[in-house]
Each structure stands twice: as C-alpha cells, then as structure tokens.
mmCIF file of C-alpha atoms in Angstrom:
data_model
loop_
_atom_site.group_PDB
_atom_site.id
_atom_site.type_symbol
_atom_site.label_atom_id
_atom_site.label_comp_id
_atom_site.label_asym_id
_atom_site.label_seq_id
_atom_site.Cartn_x
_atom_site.Cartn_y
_atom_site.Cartn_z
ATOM 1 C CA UNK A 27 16.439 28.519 -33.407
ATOM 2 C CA UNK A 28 15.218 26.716 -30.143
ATOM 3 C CA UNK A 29 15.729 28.017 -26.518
ATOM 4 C CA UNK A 30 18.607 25.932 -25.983
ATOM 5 C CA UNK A 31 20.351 26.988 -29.000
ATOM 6 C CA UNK A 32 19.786 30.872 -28.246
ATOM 7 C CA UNK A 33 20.843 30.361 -24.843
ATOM 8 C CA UNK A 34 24.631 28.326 -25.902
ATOM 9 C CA UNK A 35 25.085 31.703 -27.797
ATOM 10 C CA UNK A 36 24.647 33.650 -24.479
ATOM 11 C CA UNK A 37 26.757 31.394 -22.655
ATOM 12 C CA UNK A 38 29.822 32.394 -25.136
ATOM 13 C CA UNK A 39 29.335 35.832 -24.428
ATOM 14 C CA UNK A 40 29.409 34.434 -20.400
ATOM 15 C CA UNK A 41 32.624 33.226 -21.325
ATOM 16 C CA UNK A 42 31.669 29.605 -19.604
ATOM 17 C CA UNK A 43 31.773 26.255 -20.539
ATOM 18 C CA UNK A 44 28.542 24.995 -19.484
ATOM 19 C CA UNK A 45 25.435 26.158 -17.447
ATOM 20 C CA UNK A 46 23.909 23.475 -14.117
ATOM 21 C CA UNK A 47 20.257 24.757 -13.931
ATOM 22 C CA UNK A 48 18.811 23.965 -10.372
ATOM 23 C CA UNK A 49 16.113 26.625 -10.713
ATOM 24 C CA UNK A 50 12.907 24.180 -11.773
ATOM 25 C CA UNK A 51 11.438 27.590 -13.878
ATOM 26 C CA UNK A 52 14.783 27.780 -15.918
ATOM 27 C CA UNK A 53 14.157 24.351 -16.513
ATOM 28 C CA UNK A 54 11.082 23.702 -17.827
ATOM 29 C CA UNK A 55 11.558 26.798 -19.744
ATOM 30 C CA UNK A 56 14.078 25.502 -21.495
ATOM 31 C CA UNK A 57 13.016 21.418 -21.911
ATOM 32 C CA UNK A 58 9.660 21.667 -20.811
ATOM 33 C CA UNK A 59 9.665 19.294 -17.611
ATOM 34 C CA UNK A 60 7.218 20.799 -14.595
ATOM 35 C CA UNK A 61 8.220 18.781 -12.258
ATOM 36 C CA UNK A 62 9.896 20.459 -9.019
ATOM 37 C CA UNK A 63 13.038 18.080 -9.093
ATOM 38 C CA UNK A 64 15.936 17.986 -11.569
ATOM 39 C CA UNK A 65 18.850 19.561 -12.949
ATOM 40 C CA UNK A 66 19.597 20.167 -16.139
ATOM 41 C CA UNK A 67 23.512 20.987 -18.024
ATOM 42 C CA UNK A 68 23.986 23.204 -20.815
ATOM 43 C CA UNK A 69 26.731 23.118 -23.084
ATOM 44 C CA UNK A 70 27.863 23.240 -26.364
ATOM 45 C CA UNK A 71 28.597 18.969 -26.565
ATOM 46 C CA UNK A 72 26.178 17.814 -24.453
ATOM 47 C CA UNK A 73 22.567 19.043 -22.646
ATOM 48 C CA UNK A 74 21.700 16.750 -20.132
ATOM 49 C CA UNK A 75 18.283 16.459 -17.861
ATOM 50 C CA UNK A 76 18.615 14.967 -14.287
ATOM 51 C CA UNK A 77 15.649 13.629 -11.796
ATOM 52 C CA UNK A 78 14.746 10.827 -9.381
ATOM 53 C CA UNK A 79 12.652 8.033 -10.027
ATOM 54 C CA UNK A 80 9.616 10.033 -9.142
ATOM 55 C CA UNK A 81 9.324 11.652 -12.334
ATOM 56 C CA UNK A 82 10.548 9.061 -14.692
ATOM 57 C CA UNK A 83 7.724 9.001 -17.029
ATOM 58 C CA UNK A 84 7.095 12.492 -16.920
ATOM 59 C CA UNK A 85 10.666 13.389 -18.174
ATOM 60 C CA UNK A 86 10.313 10.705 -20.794
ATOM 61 C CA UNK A 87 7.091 12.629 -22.200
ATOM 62 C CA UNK A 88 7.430 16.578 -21.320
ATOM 63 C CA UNK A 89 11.488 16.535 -22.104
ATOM 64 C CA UNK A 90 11.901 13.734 -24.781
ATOM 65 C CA UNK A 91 14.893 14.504 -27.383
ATOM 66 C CA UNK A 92 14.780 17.993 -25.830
ATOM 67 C CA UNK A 93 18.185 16.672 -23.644
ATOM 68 C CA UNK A 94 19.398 13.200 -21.890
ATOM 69 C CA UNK A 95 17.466 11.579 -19.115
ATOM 70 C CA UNK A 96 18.834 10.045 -16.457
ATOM 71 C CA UNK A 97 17.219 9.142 -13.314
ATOM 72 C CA UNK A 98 19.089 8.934 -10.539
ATOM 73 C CA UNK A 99 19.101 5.885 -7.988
ATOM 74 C CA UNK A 100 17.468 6.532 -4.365
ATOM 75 C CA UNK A 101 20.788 5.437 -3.323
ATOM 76 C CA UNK A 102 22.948 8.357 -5.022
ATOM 77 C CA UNK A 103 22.317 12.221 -5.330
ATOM 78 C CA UNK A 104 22.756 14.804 -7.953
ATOM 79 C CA UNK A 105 26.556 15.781 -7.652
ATOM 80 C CA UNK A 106 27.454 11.500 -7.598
ATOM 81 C CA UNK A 107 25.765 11.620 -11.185
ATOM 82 C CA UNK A 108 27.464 13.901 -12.322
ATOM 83 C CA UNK A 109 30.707 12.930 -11.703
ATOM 84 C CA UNK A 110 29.840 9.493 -12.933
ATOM 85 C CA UNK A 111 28.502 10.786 -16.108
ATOM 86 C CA UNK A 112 31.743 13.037 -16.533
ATOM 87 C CA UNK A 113 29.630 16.355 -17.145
ATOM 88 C CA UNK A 114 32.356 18.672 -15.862
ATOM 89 C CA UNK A 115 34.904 16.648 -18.160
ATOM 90 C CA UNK A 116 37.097 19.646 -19.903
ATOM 91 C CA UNK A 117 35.333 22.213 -17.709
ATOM 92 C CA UNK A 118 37.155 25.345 -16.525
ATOM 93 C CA UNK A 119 33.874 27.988 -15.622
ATOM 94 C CA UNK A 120 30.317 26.234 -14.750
ATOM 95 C CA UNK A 121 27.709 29.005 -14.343
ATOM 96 C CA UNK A 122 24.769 28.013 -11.972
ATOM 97 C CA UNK A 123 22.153 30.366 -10.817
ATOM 98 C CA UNK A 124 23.415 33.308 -8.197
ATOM 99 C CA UNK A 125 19.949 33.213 -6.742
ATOM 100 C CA UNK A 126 19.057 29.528 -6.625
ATOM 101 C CA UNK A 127 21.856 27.632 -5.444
ATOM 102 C CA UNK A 128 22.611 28.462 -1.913
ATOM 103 C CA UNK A 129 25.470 28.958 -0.078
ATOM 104 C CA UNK A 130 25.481 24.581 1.349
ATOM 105 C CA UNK A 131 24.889 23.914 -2.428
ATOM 106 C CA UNK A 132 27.757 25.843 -3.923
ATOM 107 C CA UNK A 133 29.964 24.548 -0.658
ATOM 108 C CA UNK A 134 29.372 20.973 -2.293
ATOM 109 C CA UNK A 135 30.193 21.727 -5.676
ATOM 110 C CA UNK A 136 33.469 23.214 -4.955
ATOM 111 C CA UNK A 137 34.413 19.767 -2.560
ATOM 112 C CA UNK A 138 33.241 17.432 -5.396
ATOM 113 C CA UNK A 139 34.454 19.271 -8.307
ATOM 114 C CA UNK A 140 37.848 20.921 -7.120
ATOM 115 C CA UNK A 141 38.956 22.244 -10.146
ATOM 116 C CA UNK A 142 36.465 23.444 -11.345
ATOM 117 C CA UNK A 143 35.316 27.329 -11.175
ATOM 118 C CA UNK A 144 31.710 27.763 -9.986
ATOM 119 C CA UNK A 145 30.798 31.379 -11.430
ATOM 120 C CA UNK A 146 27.042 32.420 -10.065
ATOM 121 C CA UNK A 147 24.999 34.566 -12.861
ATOM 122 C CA UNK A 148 22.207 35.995 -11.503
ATOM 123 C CA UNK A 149 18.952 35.639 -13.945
ATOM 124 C CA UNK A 150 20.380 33.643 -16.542
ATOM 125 C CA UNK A 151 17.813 33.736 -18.303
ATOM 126 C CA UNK A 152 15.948 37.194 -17.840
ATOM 127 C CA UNK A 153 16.721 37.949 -21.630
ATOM 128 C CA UNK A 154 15.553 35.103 -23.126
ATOM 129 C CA UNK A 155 11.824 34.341 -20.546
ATOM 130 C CA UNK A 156 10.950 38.104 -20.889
ATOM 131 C CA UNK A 157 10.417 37.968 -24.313
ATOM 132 C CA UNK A 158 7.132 35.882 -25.031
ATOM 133 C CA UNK A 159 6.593 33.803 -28.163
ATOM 134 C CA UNK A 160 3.532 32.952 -29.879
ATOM 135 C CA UNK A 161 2.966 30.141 -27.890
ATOM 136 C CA UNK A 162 3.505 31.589 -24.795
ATOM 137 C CA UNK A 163 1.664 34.664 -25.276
ATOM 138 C CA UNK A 164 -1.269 32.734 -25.880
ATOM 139 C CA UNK A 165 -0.975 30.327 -23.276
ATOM 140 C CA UNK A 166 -0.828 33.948 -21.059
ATOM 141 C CA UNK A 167 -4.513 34.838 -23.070
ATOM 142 C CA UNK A 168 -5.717 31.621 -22.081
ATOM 143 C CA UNK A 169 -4.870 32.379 -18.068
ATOM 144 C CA UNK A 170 -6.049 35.978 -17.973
ATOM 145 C CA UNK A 171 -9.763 35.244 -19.639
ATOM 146 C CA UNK A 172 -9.860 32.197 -17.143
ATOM 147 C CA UNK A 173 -9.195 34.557 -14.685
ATOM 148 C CA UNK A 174 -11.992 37.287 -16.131
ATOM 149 C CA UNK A 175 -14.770 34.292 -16.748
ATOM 150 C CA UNK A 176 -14.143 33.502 -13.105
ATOM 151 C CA UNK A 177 -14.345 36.919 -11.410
ATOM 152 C CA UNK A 178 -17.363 37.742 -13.569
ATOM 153 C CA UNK A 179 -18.721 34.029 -12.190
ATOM 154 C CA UNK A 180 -18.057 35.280 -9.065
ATOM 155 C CA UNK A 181 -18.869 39.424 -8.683
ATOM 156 C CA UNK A 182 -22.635 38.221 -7.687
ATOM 157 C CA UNK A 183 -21.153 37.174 -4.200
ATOM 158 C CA UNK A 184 -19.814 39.729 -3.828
ATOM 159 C CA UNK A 185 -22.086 40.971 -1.218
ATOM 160 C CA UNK A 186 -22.355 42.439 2.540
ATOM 161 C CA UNK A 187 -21.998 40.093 5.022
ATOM 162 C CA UNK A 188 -19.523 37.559 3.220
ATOM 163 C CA UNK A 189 -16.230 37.422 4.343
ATOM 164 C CA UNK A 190 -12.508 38.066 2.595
ATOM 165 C CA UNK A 191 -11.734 34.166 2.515
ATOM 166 C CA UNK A 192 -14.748 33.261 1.351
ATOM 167 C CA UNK A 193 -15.091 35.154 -1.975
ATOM 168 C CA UNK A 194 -11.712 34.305 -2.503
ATOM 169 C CA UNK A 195 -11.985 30.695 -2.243
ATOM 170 C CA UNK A 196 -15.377 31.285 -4.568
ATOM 171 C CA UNK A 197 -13.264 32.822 -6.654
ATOM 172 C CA UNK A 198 -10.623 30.011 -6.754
ATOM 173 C CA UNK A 199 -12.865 27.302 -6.912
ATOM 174 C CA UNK A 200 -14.693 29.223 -10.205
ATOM 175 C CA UNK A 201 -11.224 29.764 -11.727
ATOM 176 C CA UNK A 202 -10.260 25.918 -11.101
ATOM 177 C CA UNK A 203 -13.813 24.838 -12.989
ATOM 178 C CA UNK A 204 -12.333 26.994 -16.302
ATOM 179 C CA UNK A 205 -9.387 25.217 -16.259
ATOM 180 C CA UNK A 206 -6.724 27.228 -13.868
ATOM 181 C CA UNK A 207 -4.056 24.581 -12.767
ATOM 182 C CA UNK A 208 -3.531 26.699 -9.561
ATOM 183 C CA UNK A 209 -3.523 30.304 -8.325
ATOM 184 C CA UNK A 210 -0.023 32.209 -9.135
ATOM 185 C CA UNK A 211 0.087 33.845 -5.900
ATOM 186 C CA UNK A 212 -2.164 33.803 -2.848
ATOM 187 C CA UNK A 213 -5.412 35.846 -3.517
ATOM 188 C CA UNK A 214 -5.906 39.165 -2.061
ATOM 189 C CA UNK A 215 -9.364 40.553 -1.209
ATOM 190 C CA UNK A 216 -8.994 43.684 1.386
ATOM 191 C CA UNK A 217 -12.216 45.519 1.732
ATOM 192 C CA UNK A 218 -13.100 48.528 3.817
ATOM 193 C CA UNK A 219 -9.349 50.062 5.471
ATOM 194 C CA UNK A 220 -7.582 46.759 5.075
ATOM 195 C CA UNK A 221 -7.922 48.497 1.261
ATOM 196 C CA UNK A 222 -4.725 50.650 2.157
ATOM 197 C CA UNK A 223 -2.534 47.056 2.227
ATOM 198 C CA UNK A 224 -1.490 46.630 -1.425
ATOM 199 C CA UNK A 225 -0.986 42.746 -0.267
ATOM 200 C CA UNK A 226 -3.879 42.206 1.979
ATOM 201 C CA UNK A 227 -4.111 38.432 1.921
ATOM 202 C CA UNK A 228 -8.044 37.841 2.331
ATOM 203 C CA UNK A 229 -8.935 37.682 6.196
ATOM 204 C CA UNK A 230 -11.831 36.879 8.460
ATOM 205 C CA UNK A 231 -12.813 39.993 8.067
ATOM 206 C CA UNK A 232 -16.276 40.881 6.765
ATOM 207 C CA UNK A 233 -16.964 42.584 4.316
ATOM 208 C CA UNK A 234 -19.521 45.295 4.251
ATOM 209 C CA UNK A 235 -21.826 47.730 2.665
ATOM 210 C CA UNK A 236 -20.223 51.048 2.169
ATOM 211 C CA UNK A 237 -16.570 49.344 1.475
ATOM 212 C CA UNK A 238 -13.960 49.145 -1.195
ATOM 213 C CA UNK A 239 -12.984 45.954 -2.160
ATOM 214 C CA UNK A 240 -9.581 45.018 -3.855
ATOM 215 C CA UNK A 241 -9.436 42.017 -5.478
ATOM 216 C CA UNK A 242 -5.916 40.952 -7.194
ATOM 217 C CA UNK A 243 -6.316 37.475 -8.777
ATOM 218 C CA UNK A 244 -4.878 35.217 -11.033
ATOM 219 C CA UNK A 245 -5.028 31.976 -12.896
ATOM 220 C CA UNK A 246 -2.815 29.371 -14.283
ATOM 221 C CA UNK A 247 -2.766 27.610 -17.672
ATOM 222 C CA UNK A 248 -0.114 25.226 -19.007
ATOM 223 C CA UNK A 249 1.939 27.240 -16.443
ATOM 224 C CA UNK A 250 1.657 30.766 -17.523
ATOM 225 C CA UNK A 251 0.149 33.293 -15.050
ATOM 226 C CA UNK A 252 -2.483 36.142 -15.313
ATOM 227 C CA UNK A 253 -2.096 38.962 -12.614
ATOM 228 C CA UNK A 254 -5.566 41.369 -12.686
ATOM 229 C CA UNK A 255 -6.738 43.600 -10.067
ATOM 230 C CA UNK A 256 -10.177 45.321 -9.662
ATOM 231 C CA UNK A 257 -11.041 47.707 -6.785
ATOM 232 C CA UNK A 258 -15.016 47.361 -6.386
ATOM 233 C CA UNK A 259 -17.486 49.303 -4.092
ATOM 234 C CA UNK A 260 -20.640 47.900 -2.294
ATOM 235 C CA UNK A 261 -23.422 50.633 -2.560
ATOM 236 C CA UNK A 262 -22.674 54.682 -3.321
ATOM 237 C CA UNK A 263 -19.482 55.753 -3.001
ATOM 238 C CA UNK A 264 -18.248 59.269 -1.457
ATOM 239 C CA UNK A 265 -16.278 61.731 -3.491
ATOM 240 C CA UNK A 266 -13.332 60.794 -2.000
ATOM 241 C CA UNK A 267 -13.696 57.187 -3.566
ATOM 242 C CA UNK A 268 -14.631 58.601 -6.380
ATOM 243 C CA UNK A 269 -11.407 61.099 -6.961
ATOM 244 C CA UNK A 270 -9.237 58.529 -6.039
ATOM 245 C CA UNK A 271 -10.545 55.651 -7.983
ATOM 246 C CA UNK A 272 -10.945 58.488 -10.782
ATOM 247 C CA UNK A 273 -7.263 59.088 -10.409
ATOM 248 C CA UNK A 274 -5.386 55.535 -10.494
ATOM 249 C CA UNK A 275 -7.725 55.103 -13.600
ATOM 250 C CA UNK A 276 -6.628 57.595 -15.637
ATOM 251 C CA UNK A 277 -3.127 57.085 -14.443
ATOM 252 C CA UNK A 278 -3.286 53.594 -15.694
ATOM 253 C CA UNK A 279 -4.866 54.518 -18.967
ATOM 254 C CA UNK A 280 -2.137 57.412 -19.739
ATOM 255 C CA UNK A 281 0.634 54.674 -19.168
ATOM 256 C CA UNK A 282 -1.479 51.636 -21.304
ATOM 257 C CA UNK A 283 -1.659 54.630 -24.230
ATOM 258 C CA UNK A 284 1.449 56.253 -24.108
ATOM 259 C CA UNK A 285 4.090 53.090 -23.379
ATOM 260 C CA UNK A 286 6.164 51.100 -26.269
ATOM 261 C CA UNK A 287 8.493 48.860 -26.687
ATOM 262 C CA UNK A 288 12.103 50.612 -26.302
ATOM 263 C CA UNK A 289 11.433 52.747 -23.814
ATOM 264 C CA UNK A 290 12.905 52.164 -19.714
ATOM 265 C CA UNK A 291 10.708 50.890 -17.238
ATOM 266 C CA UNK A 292 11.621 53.849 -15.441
ATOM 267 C CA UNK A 293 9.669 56.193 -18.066
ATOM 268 C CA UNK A 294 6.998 53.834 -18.678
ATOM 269 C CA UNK A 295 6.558 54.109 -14.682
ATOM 270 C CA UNK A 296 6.966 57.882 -14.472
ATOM 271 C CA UNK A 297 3.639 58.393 -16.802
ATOM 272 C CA UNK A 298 1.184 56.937 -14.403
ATOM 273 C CA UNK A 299 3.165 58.457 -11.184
ATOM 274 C CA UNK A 300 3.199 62.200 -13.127
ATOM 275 C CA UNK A 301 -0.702 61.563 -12.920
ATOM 276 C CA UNK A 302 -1.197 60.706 -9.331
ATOM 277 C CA UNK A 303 1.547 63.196 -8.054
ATOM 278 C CA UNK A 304 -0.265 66.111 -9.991
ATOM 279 C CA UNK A 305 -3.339 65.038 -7.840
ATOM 280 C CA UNK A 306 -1.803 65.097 -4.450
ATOM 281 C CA UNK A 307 -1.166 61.365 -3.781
ATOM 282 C CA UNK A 308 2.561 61.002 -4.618
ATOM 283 C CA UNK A 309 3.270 59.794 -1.537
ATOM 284 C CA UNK A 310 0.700 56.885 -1.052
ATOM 285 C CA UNK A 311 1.733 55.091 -4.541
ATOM 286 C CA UNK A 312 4.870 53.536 -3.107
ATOM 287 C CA UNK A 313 5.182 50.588 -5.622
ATOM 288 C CA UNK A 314 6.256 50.454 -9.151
ATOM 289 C CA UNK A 315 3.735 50.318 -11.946
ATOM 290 C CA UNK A 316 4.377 46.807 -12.990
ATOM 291 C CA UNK A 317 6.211 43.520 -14.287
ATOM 292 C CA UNK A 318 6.109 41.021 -16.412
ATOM 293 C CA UNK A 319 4.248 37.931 -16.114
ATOM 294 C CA UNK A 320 5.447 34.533 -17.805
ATOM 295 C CA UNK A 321 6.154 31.027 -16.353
ATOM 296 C CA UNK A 322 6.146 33.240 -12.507
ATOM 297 C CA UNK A 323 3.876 36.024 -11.454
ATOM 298 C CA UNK A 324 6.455 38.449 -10.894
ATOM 299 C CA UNK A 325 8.775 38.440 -13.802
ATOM 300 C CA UNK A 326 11.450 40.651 -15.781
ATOM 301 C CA UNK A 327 10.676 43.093 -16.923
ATOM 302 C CA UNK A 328 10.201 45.554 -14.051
ATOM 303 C CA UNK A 329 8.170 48.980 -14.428
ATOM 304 C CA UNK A 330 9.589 51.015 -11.845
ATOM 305 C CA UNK A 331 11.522 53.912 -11.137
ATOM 306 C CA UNK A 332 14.525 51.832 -10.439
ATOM 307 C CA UNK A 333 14.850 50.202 -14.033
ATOM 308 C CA UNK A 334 16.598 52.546 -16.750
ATOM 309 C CA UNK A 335 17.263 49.590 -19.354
ATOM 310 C CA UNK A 336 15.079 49.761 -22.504
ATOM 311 C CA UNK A 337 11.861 47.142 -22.426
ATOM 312 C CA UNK A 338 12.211 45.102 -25.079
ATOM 313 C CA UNK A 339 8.854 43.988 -27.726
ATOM 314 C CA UNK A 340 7.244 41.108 -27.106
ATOM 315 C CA UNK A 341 7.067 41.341 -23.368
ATOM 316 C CA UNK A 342 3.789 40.865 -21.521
ATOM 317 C CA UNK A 343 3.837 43.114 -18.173
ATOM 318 C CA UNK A 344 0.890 44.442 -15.792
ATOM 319 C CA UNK A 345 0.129 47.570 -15.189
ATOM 320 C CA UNK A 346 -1.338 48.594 -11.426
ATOM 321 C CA UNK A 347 -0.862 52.055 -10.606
ATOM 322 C CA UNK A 348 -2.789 52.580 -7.073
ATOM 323 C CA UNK A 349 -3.373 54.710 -3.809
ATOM 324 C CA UNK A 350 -3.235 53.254 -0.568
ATOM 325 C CA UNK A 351 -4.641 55.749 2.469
ATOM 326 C CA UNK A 352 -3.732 54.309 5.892
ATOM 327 C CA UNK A 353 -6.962 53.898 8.385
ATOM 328 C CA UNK A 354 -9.565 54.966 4.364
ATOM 329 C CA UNK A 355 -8.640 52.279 2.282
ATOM 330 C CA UNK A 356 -6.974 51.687 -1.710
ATOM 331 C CA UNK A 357 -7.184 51.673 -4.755
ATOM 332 C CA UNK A 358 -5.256 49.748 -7.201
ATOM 333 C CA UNK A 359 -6.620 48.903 -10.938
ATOM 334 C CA UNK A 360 -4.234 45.908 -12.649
ATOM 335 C CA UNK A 361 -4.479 45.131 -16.308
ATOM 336 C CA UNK A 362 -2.145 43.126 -18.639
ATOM 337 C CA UNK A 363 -1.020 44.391 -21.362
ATOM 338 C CA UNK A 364 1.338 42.909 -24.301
ATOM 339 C CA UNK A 365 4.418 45.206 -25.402
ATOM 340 C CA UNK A 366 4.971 45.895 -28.899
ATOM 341 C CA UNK A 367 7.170 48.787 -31.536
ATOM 342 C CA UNK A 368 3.504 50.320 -32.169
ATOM 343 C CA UNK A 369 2.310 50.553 -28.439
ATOM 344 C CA UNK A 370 0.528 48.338 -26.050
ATOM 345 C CA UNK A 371 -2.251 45.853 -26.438
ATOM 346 C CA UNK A 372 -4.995 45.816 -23.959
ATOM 347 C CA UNK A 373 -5.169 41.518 -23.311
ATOM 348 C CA UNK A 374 -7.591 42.093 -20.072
ATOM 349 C CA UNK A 375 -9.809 44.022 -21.944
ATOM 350 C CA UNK A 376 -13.218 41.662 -21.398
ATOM 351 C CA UNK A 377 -13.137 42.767 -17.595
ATOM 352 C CA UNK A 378 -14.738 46.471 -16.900
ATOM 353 C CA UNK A 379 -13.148 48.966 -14.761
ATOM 354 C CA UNK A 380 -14.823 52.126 -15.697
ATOM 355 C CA UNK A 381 -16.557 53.758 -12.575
ATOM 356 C CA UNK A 382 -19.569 52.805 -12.993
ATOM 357 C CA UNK A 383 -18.400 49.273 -13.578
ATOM 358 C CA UNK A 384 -17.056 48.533 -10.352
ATOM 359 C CA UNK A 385 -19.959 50.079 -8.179
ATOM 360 C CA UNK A 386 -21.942 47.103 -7.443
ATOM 361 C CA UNK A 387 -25.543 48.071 -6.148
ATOM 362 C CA UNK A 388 -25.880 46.162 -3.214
#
C-alpha cells in the first residue's frame, strides 16, 4: 500500500472529506516533489498536486502519476485554482494543517469557500513520517556516515587558535564534498564555557587549548537528515571533565541498551536522566533525550519526559543526554539509533566517543 493510500484510510477515521497540504514536508513525503511551492489535495476521488510555473518540470519528473499537475498562471493564485478545478465539489470537512496554515490563510479559505468547514489537524502526518521504510532508513545511513566521513575529515583542525566558524564551515564544506545537499540545522561548535549552551551557534570565538568542544552536526542526503554530537577536549582534561563526560556517556549507553520499540518516550528518557540524577547533575540536563529524525531534523517521535504514548518500531530517533554547567562548560554525546521489537541499533557507530576518543592531543 503506498503513502497516499495509508493516509485516505486515516482521513476516514478524521471523519473528512479531503486533506489541502500546504506544508512542503507533507508534500514531498507523500508525492515526492522538493520544491518549496505547491499544494497538494487528498481524497478518496481525486489527489491533486498544485505549483507555479517555476517548478514545472520538476513536478513532471519527482511527482509523475503520483497525483495531477497543474501549474498555475502568474496571473491567478492557489485558492482561484481550486475553485476552477472544482476540488471542494461535494465537500463538507477539508482538513489542512493546524500548524502550517496561518491565521490570513485560513481567513481566505473560509471567504472563497463559504460552505465549506475548514477543520485544522495538527501533524497529519506524525503517524505515518515517524515510521521509516527501507528506503528511507537508508537514505538516513547514507546522511549520518556523510556526516562521520566529514567530521573525521575534519577533527585534524581541530586545533588551538582556530575559531568556532571556522571549523564549522570546514566541517560543512567536507560534508558538501561527500555528497550532503545542505546542513539540517545551523552547526553548533561551543568550546571552552560557551560549552554550557546546548545551542551554541559557532561564534568568533577562539578556541583554545585546555577547552571542551561541542560539536552537533549534520548532513543531508536525498533529504533525510543525520543529527550527531561529539564533545571533544584539546590537551588533558581535569577530573571534573572527566566525571562529567564519564557520566552523559554511560547515561547514553544505558538508554541505547535498555530502549525498544513499545515503550513511552517518557521511560526511554527516564533511563539516561536516572543516570545523571544519581550523579548529582539532575538539574543541568534540562532537555529531553531525543527525537526522531526523517525528512526534518527534529521529528516525531519525542524522547522526553513529556511523551507517555508508546514509540512505535521502525522509528529512527537520537539520543543526546548532556550536562551543561553555566560559566565550566557541557557535555552532550548524540548518536542515532534505529528502533526496533528486539532493541536499538547503533547506526552512528563508525564515529568514537569513548574517553579516550575525544581527547585530542594538541
């Protein structure tokens, strides 16, 4: 059964009549198109694929038989095409996405289409993205050992004296070469106290002997995302550094052993936290362990103390417990791992993070 097909038998139990997706994820999820403009309608008679002349050709080869094209004239917009092409026809309840169509948006609808009954679902598709499929789980592997090749490319520069921006445009620029289409998410590389930022974009700031370094990275490939962080330290580090690196490590690899498929993100959260709290550091691990990665960085389903419902198998999430010190620094250690009935599978796995891994004798 295709994506489309599993998704009309969701939108029975929605009780709708069709589905407008504005949200350009949602889309190419389910037809394939990466483009950033279109819209695409769901339902049972008819699915139907809207852009501008812009992306003609592109439709015509990433969507093909997947839906209808139509491109719409520089001279109409979206909501005139639809009417013309009678979309609504028969339509009582339209869902469209409660977190992509704004409030002007929806105001439009309900003026064009009258009597029609605009009914805003949030995540329409959270059930159906957060479960990967062959293909996409291997487009994921192809992302996260771009990502690895290019860090391990890149480690030898990391060295006193360069700054934050610059080994993370290195570190682009390597990942790029391997084949990354773009980064997921703006590096981060915060070294010395700017450590104790979980999301410390990369500054001007130098980096230097004696310092942590946190590097969270990722790559891109047919537009799947890796997320991976390493915490690295130029020259000996203190005993401090060392029981707190100690610490998220084996708080990541109690979670990585202990989590399956079926259990709530909640639990799967509450093994790594059990380890840090027992250590003292409860209170500077203010994030939740993880979430899954797919077509965006930060996906469903969540790890965190908020999230009771059950994780389904086949999900591909991160796992990044850390420890972040105001005015000392961080720690946080991010891995992905692939969710199955039998336990988790280490996809990361080529990139070290042992202790004596991450000490770089500069």
């Amino acid at each position: 059964m295709g994506r489309i097909e599993r998704f009309l038998d969701e939108l029975k139990d929605m009780r709708l009549d069709g589905f407008l997706f504005t949200f350009n994820i949602d889309i190419r999820y389910l037809v394939g198109f990466s483009g950033s403009a279109g819209m695409l309608w769901v339902s049972p008679e008819r699915r139907v694929f809207m852009t501008d002349f812009r992306y003609k050709t592109q439709s015509e080869t990433q969507v093909g038989d997947k839906a209808e094209i139509h491109i719409i004239s520089h001279q109409k917009d979206y909501l005139t095409l639809i009417e013309e092409l009678e979309l609504f026809k028969g339509a009582r309840f339209v869902g469209i996405d409660a977190n992509n169509v704004s409030v002007a948006q929806h105001k439009r609808l309900v003026v064009k289409f009258p009597d029609v009954n605009f009914i805003g679902i949030e995540n329409p598709l959270k059930k159906l993205r957060q479960v990967k499929d062959d293909g996409e789980l291997e487009k994921i592997k192809r992302a996260i050992n771009i990502a690895v090749e290019g860090l391990k490319r890149t480690i030898p520069k990391l060295v006193p004296g360069i700054s934050e921006k610059e080994f993370a445009a290195e570190l682009e620029y390597e990942m790029k070469k391997l084949g990354s289409e773009r980064v997921p998410f703006e590096t981060i590389v915060a070294s010395g106290y700017r450590a104790a930022m979980p999301h410390g974009i990369a500054s001007d700031k130098t980096i230097k002997k004696g310092e942590m370094v946190t590097v969270d990275f990722g790559a891109t490939f047919e537009g799947y995302a890796s997320d991976l962080t390493r915490t690295y330290f130029l020259g000996e580090p203190d005993e401090k550094f060392i029981e707190v690196y100690s610490t998220v490590l084996r708080a990541q690899n109690e979670a990585i052993k202990n989590m399956r498929a079926g259990m709530s993100g909640k639990d799967i959260d509450g093994i790594a936290r059990k380890v840090i709290e027992d250590v003292g550091y409860a209170e500077f691990f203010g994030h939740g362990l993880g979430h899954g990665i797919g077509l965006v960085v930060h996906d469903f389903p969540r790890l965190s103390p908020k999230n009771e419902d059950a994780i389904p198998a086949g999900c591909v999430v991160t796992v990044e417990p850390g420890i972040y010190i105001p005015d000392w620094g961080g720690v946080r250690i991010e891995d992905d791992v692939w969710l199955t009935g039998d336990g988790a599978v280490l996809l990361s796995d080529k990139l070290p993070r042992e202790l004596n891994d991450i000490i770089l004798h500069v």
